[in-house]
XYZ file of C-alpha atoms in Angstrom:
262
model
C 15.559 -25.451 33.063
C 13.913 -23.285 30.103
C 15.686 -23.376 27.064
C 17.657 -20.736 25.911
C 16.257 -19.005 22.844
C 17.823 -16.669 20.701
C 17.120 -14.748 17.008
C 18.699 -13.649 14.179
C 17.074 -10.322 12.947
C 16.802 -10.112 9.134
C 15.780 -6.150 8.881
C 16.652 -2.755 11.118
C 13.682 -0.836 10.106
C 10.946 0.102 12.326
C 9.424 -2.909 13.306
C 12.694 -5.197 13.288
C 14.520 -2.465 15.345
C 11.113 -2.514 18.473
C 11.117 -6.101 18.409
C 14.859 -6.824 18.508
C 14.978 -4.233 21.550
C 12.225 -6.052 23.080
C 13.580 -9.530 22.589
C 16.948 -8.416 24.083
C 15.131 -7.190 27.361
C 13.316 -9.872 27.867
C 16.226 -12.499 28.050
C 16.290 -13.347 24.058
C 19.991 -13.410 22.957
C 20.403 -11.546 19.318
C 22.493 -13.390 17.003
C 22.716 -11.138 14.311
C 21.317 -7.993 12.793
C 21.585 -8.566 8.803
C 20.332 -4.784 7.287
C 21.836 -3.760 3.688
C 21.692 -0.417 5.762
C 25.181 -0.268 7.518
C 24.263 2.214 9.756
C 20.908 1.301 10.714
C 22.310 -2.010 11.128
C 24.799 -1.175 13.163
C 23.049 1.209 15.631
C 20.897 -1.576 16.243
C 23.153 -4.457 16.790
C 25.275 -2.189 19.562
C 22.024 -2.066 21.335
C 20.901 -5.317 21.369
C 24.828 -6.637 22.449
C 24.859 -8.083 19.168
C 26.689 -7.990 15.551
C 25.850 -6.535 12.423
C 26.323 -8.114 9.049
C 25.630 -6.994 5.595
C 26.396 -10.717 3.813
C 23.605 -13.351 3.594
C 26.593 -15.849 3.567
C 27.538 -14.822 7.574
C 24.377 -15.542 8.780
C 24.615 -17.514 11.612
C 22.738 -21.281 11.929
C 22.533 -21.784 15.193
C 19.539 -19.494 16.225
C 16.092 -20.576 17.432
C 14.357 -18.868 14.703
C 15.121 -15.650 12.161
C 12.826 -12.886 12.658
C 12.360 -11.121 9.285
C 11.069 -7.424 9.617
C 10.821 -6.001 5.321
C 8.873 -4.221 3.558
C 6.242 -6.537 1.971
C 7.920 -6.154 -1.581
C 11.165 -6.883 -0.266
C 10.686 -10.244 1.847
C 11.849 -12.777 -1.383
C 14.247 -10.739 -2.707
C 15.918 -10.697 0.509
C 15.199 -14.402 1.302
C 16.823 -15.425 -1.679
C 20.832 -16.605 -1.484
C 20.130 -17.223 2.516
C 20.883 -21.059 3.504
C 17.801 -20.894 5.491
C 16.421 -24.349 4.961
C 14.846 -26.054 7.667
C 15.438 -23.006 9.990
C 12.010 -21.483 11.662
C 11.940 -17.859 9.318
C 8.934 -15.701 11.164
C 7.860 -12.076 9.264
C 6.133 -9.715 10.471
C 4.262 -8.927 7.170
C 0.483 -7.985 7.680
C -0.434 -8.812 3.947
C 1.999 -11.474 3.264
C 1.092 -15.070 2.447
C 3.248 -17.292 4.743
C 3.346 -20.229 2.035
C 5.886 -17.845 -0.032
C 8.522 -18.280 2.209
C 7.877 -22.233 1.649
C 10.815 -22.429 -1.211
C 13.223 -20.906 1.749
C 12.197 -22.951 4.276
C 9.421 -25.326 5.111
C 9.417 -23.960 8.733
C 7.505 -20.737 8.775
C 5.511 -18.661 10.817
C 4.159 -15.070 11.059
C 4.286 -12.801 14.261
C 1.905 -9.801 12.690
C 1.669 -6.469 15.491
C -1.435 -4.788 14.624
C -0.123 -1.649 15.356
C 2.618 1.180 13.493
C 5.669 1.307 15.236
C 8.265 3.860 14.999
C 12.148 2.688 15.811
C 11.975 4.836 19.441
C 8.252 5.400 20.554
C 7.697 3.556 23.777
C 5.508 1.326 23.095
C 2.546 -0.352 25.964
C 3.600 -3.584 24.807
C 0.249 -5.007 26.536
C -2.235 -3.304 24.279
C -0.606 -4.082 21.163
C -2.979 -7.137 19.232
C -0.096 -9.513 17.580
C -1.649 -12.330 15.528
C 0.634 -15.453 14.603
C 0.694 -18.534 12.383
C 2.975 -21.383 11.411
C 3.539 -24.211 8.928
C 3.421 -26.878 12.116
C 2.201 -27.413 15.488
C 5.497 -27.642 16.917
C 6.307 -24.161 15.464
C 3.060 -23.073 16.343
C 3.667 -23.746 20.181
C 7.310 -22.002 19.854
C 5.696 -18.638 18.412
C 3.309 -18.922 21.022
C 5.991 -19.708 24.078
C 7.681 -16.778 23.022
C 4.890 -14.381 22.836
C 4.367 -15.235 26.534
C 7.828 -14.689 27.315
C 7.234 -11.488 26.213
C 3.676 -10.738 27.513
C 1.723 -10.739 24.539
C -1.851 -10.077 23.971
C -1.517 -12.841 21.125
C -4.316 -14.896 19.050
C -3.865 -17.515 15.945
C -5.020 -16.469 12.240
C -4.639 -18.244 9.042
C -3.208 -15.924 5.919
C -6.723 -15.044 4.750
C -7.479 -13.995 7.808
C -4.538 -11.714 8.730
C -4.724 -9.714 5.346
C -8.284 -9.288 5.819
C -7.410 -8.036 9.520
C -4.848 -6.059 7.652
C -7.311 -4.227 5.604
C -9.205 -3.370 8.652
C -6.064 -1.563 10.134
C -4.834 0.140 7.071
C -8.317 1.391 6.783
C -8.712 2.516 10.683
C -5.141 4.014 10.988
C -4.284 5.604 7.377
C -7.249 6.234 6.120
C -7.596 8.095 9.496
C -4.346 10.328 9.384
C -5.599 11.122 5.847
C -8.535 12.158 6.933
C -7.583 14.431 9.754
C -4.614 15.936 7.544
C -7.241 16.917 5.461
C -9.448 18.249 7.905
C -6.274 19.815 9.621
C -5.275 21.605 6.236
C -8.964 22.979 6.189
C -9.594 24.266 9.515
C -5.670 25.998 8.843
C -6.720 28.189 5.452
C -9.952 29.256 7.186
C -8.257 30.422 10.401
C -10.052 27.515 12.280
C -9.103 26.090 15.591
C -7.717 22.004 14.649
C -7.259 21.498 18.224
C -10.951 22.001 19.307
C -11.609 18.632 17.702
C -9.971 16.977 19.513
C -12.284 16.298 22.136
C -15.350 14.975 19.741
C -12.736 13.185 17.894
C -12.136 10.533 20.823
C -15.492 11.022 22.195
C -16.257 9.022 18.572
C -13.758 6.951 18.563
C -15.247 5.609 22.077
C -18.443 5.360 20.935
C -17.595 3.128 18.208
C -16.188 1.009 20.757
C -18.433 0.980 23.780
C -21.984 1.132 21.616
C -23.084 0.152 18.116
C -21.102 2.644 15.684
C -24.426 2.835 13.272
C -27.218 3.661 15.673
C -24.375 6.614 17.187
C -23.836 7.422 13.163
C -25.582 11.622 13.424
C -25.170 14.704 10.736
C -27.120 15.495 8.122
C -26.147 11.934 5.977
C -27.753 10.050 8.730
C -30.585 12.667 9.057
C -31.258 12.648 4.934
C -30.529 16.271 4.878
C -30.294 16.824 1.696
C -30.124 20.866 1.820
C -27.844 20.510 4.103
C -25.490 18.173 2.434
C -25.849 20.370 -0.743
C -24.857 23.759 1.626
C -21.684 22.014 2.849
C -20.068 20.886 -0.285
C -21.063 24.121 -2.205
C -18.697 26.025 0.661
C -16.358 22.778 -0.389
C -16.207 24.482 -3.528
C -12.678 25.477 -3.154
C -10.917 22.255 -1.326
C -11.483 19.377 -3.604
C -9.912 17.313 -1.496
C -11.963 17.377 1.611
C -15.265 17.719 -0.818
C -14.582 14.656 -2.654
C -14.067 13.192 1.065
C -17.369 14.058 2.042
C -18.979 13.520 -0.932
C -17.718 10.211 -0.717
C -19.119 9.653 2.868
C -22.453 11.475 2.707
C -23.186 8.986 -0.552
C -22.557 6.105 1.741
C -24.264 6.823 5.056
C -27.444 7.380 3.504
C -27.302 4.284 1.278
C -26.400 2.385 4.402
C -29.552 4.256 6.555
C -32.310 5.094 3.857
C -31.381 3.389 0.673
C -30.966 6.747 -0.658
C -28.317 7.630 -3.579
C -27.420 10.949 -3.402
């Protein structure tokens, strides 16, 4: 008979809230939702058949492991005054490194989505990349039995590992919204169309995938057009933003394909 496991969700925010949903659908009783938040807290432990509590003194110390969903600079502060010892505490922290949580508990163990999630997007479970770690095998094999319980497309990192995996996402997804909310802003004060790149937008993004992203690296950086380059940010002139952008850009891709420093 497979043991009955169940969590205790420190944190209602965006990622606590998905994954306390999730749990509760696939057959993982709630505990507790602990959120300083009353209402978020709340909202969330009525959908998840759970309660809500606001005191680290009601946690409860029964459950299979406590699930801790924070903001990065918020995970000790929140840890501390918990009677957590010897309890399995798993964040969800991209950047965090595990061993902090050691003076809370010497059971600990990361389950890291590589993706943003927003309290109610529906979310293709399958095609998110989670990464875990944990202070012992046995741990180990219970983060693990759990992410097949609830279908994950899981692998095992250390901490060096997941911050540096970290970087790489911040970098693809923020970096990107910054980019095309640039670009957006750009393509609005000229009377441009933003929607008709939208089509060589994921025609890149494919490429990068499917082929080599430097040979399929084109425009006038890759090309050494100088002139070119020099035309573009002089129209620039007026949207320091999206110059320094390019600047920025142009500099790079032809160091990276001629050795050339604009």
């Amino acid at each position: 008979m497979e043991k009955k496991i169940s969590a205790t969700i420190i944190g209602s925010g965006n990622v606590g809230s998905q994954l306390a949903k999730l749990f509760f659908k696939k057959g993982i009783s709630i505990d507790a939702i602990y959120n300083k938040h009353k209402a978020s807290g709340i909202s969330l432990a009525k959908a998840v058949n759970s309660i809500y509590i606001s005191e680290k003194n009601r946690i409860p110390n029964n459950s299979t492991f406590y699930l801790v969903a924070l903001k990065d600079d918020y995970y000790l502060e929140i840890l501390k005054g918990m009677d957590l010892t010897e309890k399995l505490i798993i964040h969800t922290s991209g950047s965090l490194e595990s061993k902090k949580i050691n003076p809370f508990s010497k059971r600990w163990g990361c389950l890291y989505p590589m993706q943003t999630l927003i309290k109610n997007d529906n979310i293709n479970w399958k095609e998110v990349a989670f990464y875990i770690e944990a202070s012992n095998n046995e741990d180990e094999k219970l983060i693990g039995s759990v992410c097949k319980k609830l279908e994950f497309n899981f692998s095992k990192v250390n901490s060096d590992q997941r911050k540096k995996l970290h970087i790489s996402a911040v970098s693809t997804n923020n970096f990107t919204y910054h980019l095309l909310s640039t670009i957006k802003s750009f393509c609005e004060e000229n009377d441009l169309n933003y929607e008709d790149l939208k089509f060589l937008l994921q025609k890149s993004i494919d490429n990068s995938f499917e082929k080599e992203a430097f040979s399929m690296q084109t425009g006038p950086a890759s090309r050494k057009d100088l002139k070119l380059i020099e035309n573009h940010l002089n129209l620039l002139e007026n949207d320091s933003n999206l110059k320094e952008i390019y600047e920025l850009f142009s500099k790079q891709i032809l160091k990276k394909h001629h050795d050339h420093e604009l």
